[in-house]
Coordinates of C-alpha atoms and ligand atoms in Angstrom, one line a residue:
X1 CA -1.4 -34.4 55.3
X2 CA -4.6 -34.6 53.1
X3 CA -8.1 -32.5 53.4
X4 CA -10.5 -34.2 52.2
X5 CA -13.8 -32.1 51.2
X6 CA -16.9 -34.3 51.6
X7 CA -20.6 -34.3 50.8
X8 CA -21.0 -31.5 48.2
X9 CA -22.3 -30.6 44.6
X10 CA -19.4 -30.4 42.1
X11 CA -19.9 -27.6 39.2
X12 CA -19.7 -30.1 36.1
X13 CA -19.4 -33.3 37.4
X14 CA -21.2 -36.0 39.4
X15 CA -18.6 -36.6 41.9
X16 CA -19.6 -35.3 45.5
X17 CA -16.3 -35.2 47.4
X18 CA -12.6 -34.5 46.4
X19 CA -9.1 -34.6 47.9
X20 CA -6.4 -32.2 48.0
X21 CA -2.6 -32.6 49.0
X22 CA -0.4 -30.4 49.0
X23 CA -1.2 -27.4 46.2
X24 CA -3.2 -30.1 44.2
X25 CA -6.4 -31.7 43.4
X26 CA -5.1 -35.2 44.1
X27 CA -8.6 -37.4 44.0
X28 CA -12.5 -36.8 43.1
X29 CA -15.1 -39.4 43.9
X30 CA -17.9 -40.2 46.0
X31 CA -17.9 -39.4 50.1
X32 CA -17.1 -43.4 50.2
X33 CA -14.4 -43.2 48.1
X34 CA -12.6 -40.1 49.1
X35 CA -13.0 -41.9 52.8
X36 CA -11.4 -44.6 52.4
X37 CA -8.1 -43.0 50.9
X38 CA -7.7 -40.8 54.4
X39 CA -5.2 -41.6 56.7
X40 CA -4.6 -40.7 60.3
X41 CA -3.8 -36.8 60.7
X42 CA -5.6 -36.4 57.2
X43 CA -8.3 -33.5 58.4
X44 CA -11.9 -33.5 57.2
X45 CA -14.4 -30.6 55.7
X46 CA -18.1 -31.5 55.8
X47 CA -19.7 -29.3 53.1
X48 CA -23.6 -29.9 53.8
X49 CA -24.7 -30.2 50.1
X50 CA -23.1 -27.3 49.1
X51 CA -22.3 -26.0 45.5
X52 CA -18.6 -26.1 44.7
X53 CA -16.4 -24.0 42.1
X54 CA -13.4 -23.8 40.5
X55 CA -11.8 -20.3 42.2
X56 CA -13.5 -17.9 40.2
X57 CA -11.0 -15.7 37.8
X58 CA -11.7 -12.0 36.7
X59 CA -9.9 -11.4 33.9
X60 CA -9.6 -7.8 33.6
X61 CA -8.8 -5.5 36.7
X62 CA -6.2 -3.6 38.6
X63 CA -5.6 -5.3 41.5
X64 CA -3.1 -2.2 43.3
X65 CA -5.5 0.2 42.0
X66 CA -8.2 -2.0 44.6
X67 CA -6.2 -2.3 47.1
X68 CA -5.9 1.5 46.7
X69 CA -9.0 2.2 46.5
X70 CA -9.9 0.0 49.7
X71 CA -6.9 1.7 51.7
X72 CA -8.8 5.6 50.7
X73 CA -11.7 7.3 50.2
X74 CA -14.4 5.3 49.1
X75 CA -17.1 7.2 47.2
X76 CA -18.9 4.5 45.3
X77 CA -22.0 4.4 47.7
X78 CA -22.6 8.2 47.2
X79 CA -25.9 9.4 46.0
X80 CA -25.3 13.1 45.4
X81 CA -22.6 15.9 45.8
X82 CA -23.5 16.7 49.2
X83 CA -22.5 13.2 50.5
X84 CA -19.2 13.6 48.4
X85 CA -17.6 16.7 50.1
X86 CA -19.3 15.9 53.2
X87 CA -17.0 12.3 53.1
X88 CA -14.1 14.6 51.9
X89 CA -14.5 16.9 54.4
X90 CA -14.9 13.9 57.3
X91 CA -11.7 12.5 55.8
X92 CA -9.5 15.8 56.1
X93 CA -8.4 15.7 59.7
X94 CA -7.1 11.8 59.5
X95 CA -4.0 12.9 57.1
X96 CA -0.5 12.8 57.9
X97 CA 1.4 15.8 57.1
X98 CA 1.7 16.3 53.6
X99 CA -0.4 13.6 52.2
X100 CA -2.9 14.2 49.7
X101 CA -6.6 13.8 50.2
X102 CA -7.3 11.3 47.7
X103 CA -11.0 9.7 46.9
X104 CA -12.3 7.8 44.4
X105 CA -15.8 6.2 43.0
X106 CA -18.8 9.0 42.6
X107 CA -20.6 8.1 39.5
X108 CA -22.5 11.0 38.3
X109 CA -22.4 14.1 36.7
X110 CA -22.0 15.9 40.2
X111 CA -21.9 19.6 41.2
X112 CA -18.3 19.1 42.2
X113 CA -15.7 21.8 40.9
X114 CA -12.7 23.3 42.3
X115 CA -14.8 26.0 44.0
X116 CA -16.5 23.6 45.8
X117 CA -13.3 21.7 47.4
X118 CA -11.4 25.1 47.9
X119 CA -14.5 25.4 50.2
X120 CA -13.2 22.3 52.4
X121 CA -9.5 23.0 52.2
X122 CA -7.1 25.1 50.4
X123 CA -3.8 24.2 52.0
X124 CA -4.4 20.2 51.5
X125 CA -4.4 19.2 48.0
X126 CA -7.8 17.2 47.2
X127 CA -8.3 15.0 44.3
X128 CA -11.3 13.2 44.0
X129 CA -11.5 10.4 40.9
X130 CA -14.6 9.1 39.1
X131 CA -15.5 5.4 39.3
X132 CA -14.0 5.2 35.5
X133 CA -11.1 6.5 36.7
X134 CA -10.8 8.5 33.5
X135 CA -11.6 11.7 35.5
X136 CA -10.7 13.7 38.3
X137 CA -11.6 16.8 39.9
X138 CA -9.0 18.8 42.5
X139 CA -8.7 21.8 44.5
X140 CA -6.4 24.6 43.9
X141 CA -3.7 23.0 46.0
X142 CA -3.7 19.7 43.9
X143 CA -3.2 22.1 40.7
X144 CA -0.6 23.9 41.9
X145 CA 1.5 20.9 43.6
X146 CA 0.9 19.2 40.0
X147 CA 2.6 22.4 38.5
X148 CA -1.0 22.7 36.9
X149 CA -1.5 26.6 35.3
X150 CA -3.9 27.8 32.9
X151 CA -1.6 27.4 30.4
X152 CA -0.9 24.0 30.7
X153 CA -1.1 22.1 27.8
X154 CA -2.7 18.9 28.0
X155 CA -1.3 16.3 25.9
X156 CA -3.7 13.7 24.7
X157 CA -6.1 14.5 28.0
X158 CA -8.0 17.7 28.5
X159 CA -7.4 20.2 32.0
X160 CA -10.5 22.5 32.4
X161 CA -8.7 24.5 34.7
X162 CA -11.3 27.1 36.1
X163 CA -13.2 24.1 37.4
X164 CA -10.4 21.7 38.1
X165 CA -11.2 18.8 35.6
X166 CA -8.9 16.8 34.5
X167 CA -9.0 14.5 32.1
X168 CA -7.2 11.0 30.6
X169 CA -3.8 11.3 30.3
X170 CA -3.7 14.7 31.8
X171 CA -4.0 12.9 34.9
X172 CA -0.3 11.8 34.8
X173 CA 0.7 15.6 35.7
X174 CA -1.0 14.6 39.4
X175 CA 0.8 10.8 39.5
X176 CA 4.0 13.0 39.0
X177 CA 3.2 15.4 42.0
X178 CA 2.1 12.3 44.2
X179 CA 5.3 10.9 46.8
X180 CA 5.3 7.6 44.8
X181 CA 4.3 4.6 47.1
X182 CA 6.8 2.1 48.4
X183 CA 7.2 -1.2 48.1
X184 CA 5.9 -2.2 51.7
X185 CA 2.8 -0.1 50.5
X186 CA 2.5 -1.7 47.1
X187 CA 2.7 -4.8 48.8
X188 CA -0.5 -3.9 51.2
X189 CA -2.2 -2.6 48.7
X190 CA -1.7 -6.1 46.8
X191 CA -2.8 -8.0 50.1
X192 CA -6.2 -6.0 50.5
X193 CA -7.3 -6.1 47.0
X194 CA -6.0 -10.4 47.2
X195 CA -8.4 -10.2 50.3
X196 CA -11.1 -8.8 48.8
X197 CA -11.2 -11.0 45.9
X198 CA -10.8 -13.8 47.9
X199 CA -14.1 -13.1 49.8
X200 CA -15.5 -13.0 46.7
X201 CA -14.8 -16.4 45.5
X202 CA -12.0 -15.3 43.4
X203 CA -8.5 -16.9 42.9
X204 CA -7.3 -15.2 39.8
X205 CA -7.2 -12.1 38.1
X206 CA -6.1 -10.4 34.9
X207 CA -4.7 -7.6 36.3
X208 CA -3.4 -3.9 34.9
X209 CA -0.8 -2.2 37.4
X210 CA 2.2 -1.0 35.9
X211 CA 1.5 2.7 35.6
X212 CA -0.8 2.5 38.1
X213 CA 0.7 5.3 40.3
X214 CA 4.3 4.6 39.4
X215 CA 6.2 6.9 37.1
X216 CA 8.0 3.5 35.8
X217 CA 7.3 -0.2 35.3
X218 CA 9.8 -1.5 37.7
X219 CA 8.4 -0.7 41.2
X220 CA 4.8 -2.5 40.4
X221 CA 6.5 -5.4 38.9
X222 CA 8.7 -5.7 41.8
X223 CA 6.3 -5.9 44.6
X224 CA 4.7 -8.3 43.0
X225 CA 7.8 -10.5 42.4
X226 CA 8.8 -10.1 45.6
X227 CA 5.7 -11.4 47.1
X228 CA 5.3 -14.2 45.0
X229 CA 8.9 -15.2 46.0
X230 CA 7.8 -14.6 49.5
X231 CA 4.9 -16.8 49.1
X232 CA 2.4 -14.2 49.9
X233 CA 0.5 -14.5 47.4
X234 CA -2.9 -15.8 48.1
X235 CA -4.2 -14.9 44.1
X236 CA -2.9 -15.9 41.2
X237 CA -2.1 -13.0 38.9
X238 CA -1.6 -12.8 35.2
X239 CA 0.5 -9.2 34.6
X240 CA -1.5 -6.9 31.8
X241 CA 1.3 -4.8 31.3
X242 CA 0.6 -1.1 30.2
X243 CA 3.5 1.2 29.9
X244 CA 3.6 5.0 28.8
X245 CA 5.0 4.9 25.7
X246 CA 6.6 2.2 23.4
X247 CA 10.1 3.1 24.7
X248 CA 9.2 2.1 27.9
X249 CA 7.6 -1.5 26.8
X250 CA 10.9 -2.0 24.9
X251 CA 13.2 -1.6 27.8
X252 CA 11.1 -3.8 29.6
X253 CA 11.7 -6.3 26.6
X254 CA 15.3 -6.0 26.5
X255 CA 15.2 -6.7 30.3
X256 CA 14.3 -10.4 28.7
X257 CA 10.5 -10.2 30.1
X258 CA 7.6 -11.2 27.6
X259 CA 4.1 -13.0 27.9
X260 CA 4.7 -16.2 30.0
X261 CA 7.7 -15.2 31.8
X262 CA 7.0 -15.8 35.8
X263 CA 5.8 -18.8 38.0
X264 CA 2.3 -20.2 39.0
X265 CA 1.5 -17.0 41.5
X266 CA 2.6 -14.0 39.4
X267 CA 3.2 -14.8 35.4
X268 CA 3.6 -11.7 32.6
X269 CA 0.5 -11.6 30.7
X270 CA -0.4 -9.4 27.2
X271 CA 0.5 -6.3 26.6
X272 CA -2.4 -3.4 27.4
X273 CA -3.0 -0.4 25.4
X274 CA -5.5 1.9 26.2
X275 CA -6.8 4.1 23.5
X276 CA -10.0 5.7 24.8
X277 CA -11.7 6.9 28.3
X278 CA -14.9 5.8 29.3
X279 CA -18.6 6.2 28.5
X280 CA -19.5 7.4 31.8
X281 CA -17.2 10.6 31.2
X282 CA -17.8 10.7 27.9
X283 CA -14.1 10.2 27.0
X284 CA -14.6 7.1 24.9
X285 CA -13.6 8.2 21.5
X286 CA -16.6 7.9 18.8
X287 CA -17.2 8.7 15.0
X288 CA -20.0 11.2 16.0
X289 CA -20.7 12.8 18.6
X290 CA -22.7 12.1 22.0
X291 CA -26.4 12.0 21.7
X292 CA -26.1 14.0 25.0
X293 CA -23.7 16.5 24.3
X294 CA -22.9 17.5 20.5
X295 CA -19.5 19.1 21.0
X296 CA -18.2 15.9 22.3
X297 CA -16.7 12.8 20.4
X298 CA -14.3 11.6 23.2
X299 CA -10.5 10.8 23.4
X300 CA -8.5 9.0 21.7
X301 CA -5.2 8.9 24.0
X302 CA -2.7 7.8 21.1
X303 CA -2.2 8.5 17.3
X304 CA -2.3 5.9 14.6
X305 CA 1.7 5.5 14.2
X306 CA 2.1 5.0 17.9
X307 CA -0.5 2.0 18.2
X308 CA 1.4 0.3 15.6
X309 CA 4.5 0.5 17.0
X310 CA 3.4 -0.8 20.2
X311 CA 1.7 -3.7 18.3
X312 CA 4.8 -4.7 16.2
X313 CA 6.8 -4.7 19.2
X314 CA 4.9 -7.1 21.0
X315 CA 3.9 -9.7 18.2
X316 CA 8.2 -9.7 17.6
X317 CA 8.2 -10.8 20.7
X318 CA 5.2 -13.4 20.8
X319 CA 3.5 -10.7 23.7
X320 CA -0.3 -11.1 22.9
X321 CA -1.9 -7.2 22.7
X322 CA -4.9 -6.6 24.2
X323 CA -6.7 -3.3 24.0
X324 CA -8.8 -1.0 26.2
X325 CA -11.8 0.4 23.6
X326 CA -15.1 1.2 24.4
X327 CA -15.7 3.7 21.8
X328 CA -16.5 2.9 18.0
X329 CA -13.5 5.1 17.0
X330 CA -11.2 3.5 19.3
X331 CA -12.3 0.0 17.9
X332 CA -12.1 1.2 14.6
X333 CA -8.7 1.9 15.2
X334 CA -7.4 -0.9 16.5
X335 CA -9.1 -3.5 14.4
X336 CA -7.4 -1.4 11.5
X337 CA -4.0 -2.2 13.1
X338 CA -5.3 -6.1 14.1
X339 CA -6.5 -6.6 10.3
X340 CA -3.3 -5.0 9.0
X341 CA -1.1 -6.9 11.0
X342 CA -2.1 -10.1 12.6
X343 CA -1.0 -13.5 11.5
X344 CA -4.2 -15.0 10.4
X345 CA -6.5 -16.8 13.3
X346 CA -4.9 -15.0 15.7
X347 CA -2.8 -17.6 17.4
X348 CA -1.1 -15.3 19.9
X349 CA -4.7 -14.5 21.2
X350 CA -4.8 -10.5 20.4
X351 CA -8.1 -9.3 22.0
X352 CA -10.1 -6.7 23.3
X353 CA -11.1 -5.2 26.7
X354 CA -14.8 -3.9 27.5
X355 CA -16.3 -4.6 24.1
X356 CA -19.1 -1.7 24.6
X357 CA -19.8 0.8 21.8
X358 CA -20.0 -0.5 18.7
X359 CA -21.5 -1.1 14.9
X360 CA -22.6 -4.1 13.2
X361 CA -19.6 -3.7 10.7
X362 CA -17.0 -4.2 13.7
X363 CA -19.0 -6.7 15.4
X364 CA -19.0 -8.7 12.3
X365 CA -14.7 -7.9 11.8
X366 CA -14.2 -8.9 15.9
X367 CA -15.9 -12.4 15.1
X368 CA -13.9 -12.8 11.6
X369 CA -10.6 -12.0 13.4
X370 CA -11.4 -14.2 16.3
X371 CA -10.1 -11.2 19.1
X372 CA -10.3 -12.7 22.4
X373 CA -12.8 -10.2 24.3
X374 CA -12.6 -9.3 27.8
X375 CA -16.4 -8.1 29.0
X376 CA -17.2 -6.9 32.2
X377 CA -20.7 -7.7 32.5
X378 CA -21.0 -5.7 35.8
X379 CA -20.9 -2.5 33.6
X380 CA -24.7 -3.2 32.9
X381 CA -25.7 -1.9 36.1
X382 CA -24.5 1.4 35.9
X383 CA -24.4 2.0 31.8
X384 CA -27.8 0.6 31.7
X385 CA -29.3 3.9 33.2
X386 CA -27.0 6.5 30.7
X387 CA -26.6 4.0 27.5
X388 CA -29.5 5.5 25.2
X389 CA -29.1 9.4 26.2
X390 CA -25.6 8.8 25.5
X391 CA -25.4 7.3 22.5
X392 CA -28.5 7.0 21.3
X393 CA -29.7 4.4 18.1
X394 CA -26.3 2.9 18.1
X395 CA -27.0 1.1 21.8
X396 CA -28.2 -1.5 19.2
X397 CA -25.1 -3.3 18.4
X398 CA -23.7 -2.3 21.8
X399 CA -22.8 -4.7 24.5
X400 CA -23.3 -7.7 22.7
X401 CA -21.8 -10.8 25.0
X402 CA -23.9 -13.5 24.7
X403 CA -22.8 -12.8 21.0
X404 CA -19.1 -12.8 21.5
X405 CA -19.2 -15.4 24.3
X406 CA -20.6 -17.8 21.6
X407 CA -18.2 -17.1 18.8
X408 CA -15.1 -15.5 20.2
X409 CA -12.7 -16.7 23.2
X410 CA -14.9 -14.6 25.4
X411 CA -14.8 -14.2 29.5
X412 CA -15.9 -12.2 32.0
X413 CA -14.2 -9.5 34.8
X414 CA -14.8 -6.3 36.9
X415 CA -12.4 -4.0 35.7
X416 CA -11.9 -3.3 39.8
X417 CA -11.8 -0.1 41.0
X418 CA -14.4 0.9 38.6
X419 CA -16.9 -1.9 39.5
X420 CA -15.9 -3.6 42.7
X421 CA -15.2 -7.2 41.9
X422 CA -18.4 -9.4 42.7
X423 CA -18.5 -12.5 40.1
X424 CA -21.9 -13.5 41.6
X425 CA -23.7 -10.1 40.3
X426 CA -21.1 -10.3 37.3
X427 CA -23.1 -13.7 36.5
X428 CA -27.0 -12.3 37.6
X429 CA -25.9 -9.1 35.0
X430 CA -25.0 -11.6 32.4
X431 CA -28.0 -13.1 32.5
X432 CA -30.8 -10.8 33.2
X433 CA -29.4 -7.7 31.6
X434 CA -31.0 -5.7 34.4
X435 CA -29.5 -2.7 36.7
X436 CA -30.1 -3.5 40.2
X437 CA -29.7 0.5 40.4
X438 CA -31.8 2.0 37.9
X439 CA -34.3 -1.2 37.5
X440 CA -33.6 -0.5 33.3
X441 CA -32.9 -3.6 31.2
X442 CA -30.3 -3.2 28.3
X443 CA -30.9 -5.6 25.1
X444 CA -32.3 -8.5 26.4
X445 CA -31.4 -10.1 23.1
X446 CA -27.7 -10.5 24.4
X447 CA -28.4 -12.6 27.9
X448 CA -26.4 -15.3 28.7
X449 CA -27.4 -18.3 30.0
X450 CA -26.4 -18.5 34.1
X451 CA -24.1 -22.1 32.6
X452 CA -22.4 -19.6 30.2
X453 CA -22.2 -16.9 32.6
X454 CA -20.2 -19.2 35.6
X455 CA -18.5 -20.4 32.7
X456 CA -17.0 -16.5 31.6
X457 CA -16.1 -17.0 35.7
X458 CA -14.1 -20.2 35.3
X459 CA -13.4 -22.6 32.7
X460 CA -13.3 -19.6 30.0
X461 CA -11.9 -17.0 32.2
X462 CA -8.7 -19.2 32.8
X463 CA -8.4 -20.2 29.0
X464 CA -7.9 -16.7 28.5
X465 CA -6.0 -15.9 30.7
X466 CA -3.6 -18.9 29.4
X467 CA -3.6 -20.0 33.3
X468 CA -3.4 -23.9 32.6
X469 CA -4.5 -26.4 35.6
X470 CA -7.3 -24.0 36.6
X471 CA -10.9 -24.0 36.4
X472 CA -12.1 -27.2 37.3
X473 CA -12.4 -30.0 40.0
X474 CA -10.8 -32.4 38.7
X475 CA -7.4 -34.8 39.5
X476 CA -4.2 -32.9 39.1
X477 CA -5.7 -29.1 38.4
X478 CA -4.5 -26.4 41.3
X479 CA -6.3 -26.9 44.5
X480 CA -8.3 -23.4 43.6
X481 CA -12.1 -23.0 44.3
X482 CA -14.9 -21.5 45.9
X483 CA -18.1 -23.0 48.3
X484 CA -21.5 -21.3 47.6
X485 CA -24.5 -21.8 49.7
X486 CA -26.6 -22.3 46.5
X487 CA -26.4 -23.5 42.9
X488 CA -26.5 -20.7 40.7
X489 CA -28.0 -22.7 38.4
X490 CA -31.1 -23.1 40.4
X491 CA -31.2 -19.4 41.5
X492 CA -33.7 -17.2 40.9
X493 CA -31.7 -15.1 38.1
X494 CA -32.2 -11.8 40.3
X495 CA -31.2 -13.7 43.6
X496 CA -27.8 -15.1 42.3
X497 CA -26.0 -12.2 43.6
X498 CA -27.2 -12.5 47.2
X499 CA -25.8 -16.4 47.5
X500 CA -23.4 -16.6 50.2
X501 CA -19.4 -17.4 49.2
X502 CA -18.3 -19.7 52.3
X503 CA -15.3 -20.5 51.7
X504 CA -12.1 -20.0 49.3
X505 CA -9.5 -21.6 48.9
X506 CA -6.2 -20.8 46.9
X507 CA -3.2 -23.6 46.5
X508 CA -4.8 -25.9 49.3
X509 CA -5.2 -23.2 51.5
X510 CA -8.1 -21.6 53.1
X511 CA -8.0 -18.4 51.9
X512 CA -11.5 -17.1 53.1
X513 CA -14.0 -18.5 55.7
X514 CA -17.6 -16.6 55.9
Ligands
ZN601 ZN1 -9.2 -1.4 33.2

């Protein structure tokens, strides 16, 4: 049985209908055209002018971290501290018997300590995570479930223990204490965050998981397998695979796994290294200080040696590396490593993730290596408002997309949890520069044009991701795409985000219906 989709506009090409058999893209054409090829049983979709899309494809995010994040405590839409404990404390009485209280999204510098969350409970432990997830803060219980005293040492993180912070990698001494989840849970948590991306127009992701909240590789990996066997998948994912240290990766490589190793719903994608925090928490790592807080110059989470090591590993193995660094001093250590190291051209497509703080020097060495750069545009509406205080004359260079998107392999993502995935305002960002929270406009030199911005979403979003017969409507590519109620193209640029997705649909099948 065929569906043929009639009587729409087709991103990049003149056609106004298609067909689609099976998984596949099997015809484009006119409504005429497509008509006469159906046969009796063959179903039809009337699409009333509307704009159609490839599936869009966020290239960086963590999709179990979503679905996470959907299945707890949402604080992203809190305005101040009050509303923050007032959700925690609201949250208390739903818990099982010794499950943790766990939230996770407030953005600002609240008045949130320890104090203040012994005052809601001190016989549940309570950790509440910032939007980065780079920080946390916990009660008493948390700390001492965790095995957390004032004498712990924190490793490459930072544990301010009278006011129960916790920082980076510090935050592994919590994963530890948590009952790890299971694989029926992982699963869920892989359906919700699916589910949300599909209403989103979204039928592919980049996606980070392994250490997620699992003390190995293995029990991420498997859910996914499993699913993808199962044919639950309704989201195409390319594996970024972080582990915790370069032991770890290699057991995984002696288990015979590598970049391309999978099948068309779940493939092994680059290795990820994180080396700094975020600018939000001021963990990202920097050569001088914060313009807003002189003691500080950030984290970086590994040493020199260790970075390397990782990186040989992976390039002896053809495993493309791609690397979390939103500092300067994060990106001046791994462009050391890529310069040092790289076969010239980069053919195995090294790159970097988030792209944010830097100089003109490293923009200048990013375009001369050709790194493939993975930008979340969505940051702008949040860093917009904190960019200058933070770091002050060297916002100049910072941020720079429409730069890389027209030099480097360049696309576009959410980073999910931090931002919640929304390519729509993803593309508006792109374009107008402008927070929709804080009304500020970062360098307005760096828009994108709203063709290059759908493209980060599409075309280019799949190239990177190495995800071949995606991104287009056209004859024998993956029956993957999206319906919107309006062009972008001929959107106001502050409106794009409120256009409707009506419909997605994933491998010929319907995977969202507004
Ligand atoms: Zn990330």
């Amino acid at each position: 049985m065929a569906t043929a989709y009639l009587n729409c506009r087709i991103k990049d090409s003149d056609d106004t209908a298609f067909l689609v058999e099976g998984h596949l893209i099997s015809r484009t054409g006119s409504d005429e055209e497509i008509r006469s090829l159906l046969r009796e049983g063959d179903e039809t979709v009337e699409l009333s002018g509307m704009y159609v899309v490839p599936g869009f494809a966020d290239t960086h995010m963590h999709l179990l971290g979503l679905g996470e994040y959907l299945s707890t405590l949402m604080l992203n839409h809190c305005t101040g501290s009050e509303e923050v404990l007032e959700l925690t404390r609201k949250a208390l009485p739903s818990l099982k018997e010794g499950q943790w209280l766990r939230g996770r999204g407030y953005h600002d510098n609240l008045q949130i300590d320890k104090a203040s969350l012994d005052a809601i409970s001190t016989d549940v432990p309570i950790v509440l995570t910032r939007a980065c997830g780079h920080v946390a803060c916990v009660n008493s219980k948390a700390l001492e479930l965790a095995g957390i005293t004032e004498d712990t040492e924190a490793e490459e993180g930072d544990i301010d223990y009278a006011n129960g912070i916790i920082k980076e990698n510090a935050l592994r001494l919590l994963k530890k204490a948590w009952k790890e989840p299971d694989e029926e849970t992982l699963k869920e948590y892989i359906r919700k965050g699916a589910e949300y991306c599909n209403a989103h127009g979204i039928t592919a992701v980049g996606s980070d998981d392994f250490v997620s909240f699992t003390s190995s590789y293995k029990p991420a990996l498997k859910a996914f397998e499993h699913l993808a066997m199962e044919n639950g998948m309704n989201l195409r994912v390319s594996e970024q695979c972080e582990f915790h240290d370069p032991e770890e990766f290699s057991r995984f490589l002696d288990e015979g796994y590598t970049a391309g190793v999978g099948s068309d719903a779940f493939v092994i994608g680059p290795l990820k290294l994180i080396l700094d925090g975020s600018l939000g928490a001021r963990t990202a790592a920097m050569t001088m200080p914060y313009s807003d807080d002189p003691d500080s110059c950030g984290i970086l989470i590994y040493d020199d040696e260790e970075v390397e090591t990782f990186f040989r590993l992976a390039q002896s193995y053809n495993m493309p590396v791609i690397s979390h660094a939103i500092g300067d001093a994060a990106l001046d250590q791994i462009l050391d490593v890529y310069e040092q190291n790289m076969y010239e051209g980069n053919p195995l497509h090294n790159g970097l993730v988030h792209c944010q703080i830097m100089r003109k020097d490293q923009l200048k060495k990013i375009l001369k290596l050709s790194l493939s750069c993975y930008i979340q545009t969505l940051f702008i509406d949040y860093d917009a408002g904190i960019l200058e205080e933070r770091v002050g004359e060297r916002a100049k260079y910072s941020y720079p997309f429409a730069t890389l998107y027209r030099n480097v392999p360049t696309a576009n993502g959410s980073d999910a949890p931090v931002e919640l995935p929304d390519p729509l305002k993803g593309i508006e960002l792109a374009v107008t520069r402008k927070s929709l929270t804080s009304g500020r406009t970062m360098n307005a030199s760096e828009a994108m044009t709203v063709k290059e911005a759908l493209d980060s979403f599409t075309d280019r979003a799949y190239e990177l991701l190495g995800m071949e017969n995606c991104g287009k409507i056209r004859k024998g590519y993956f029956a993957d795409f999206a319906v919107l109620s309006a062009d972008p193209e001929e959107t106001e640029p502050e409106k794009i985000h409120e256009i409707p997705v009506m419909m997605t649909v994933m491998d010929g099948r319907t995977v969202y219906e507004r």
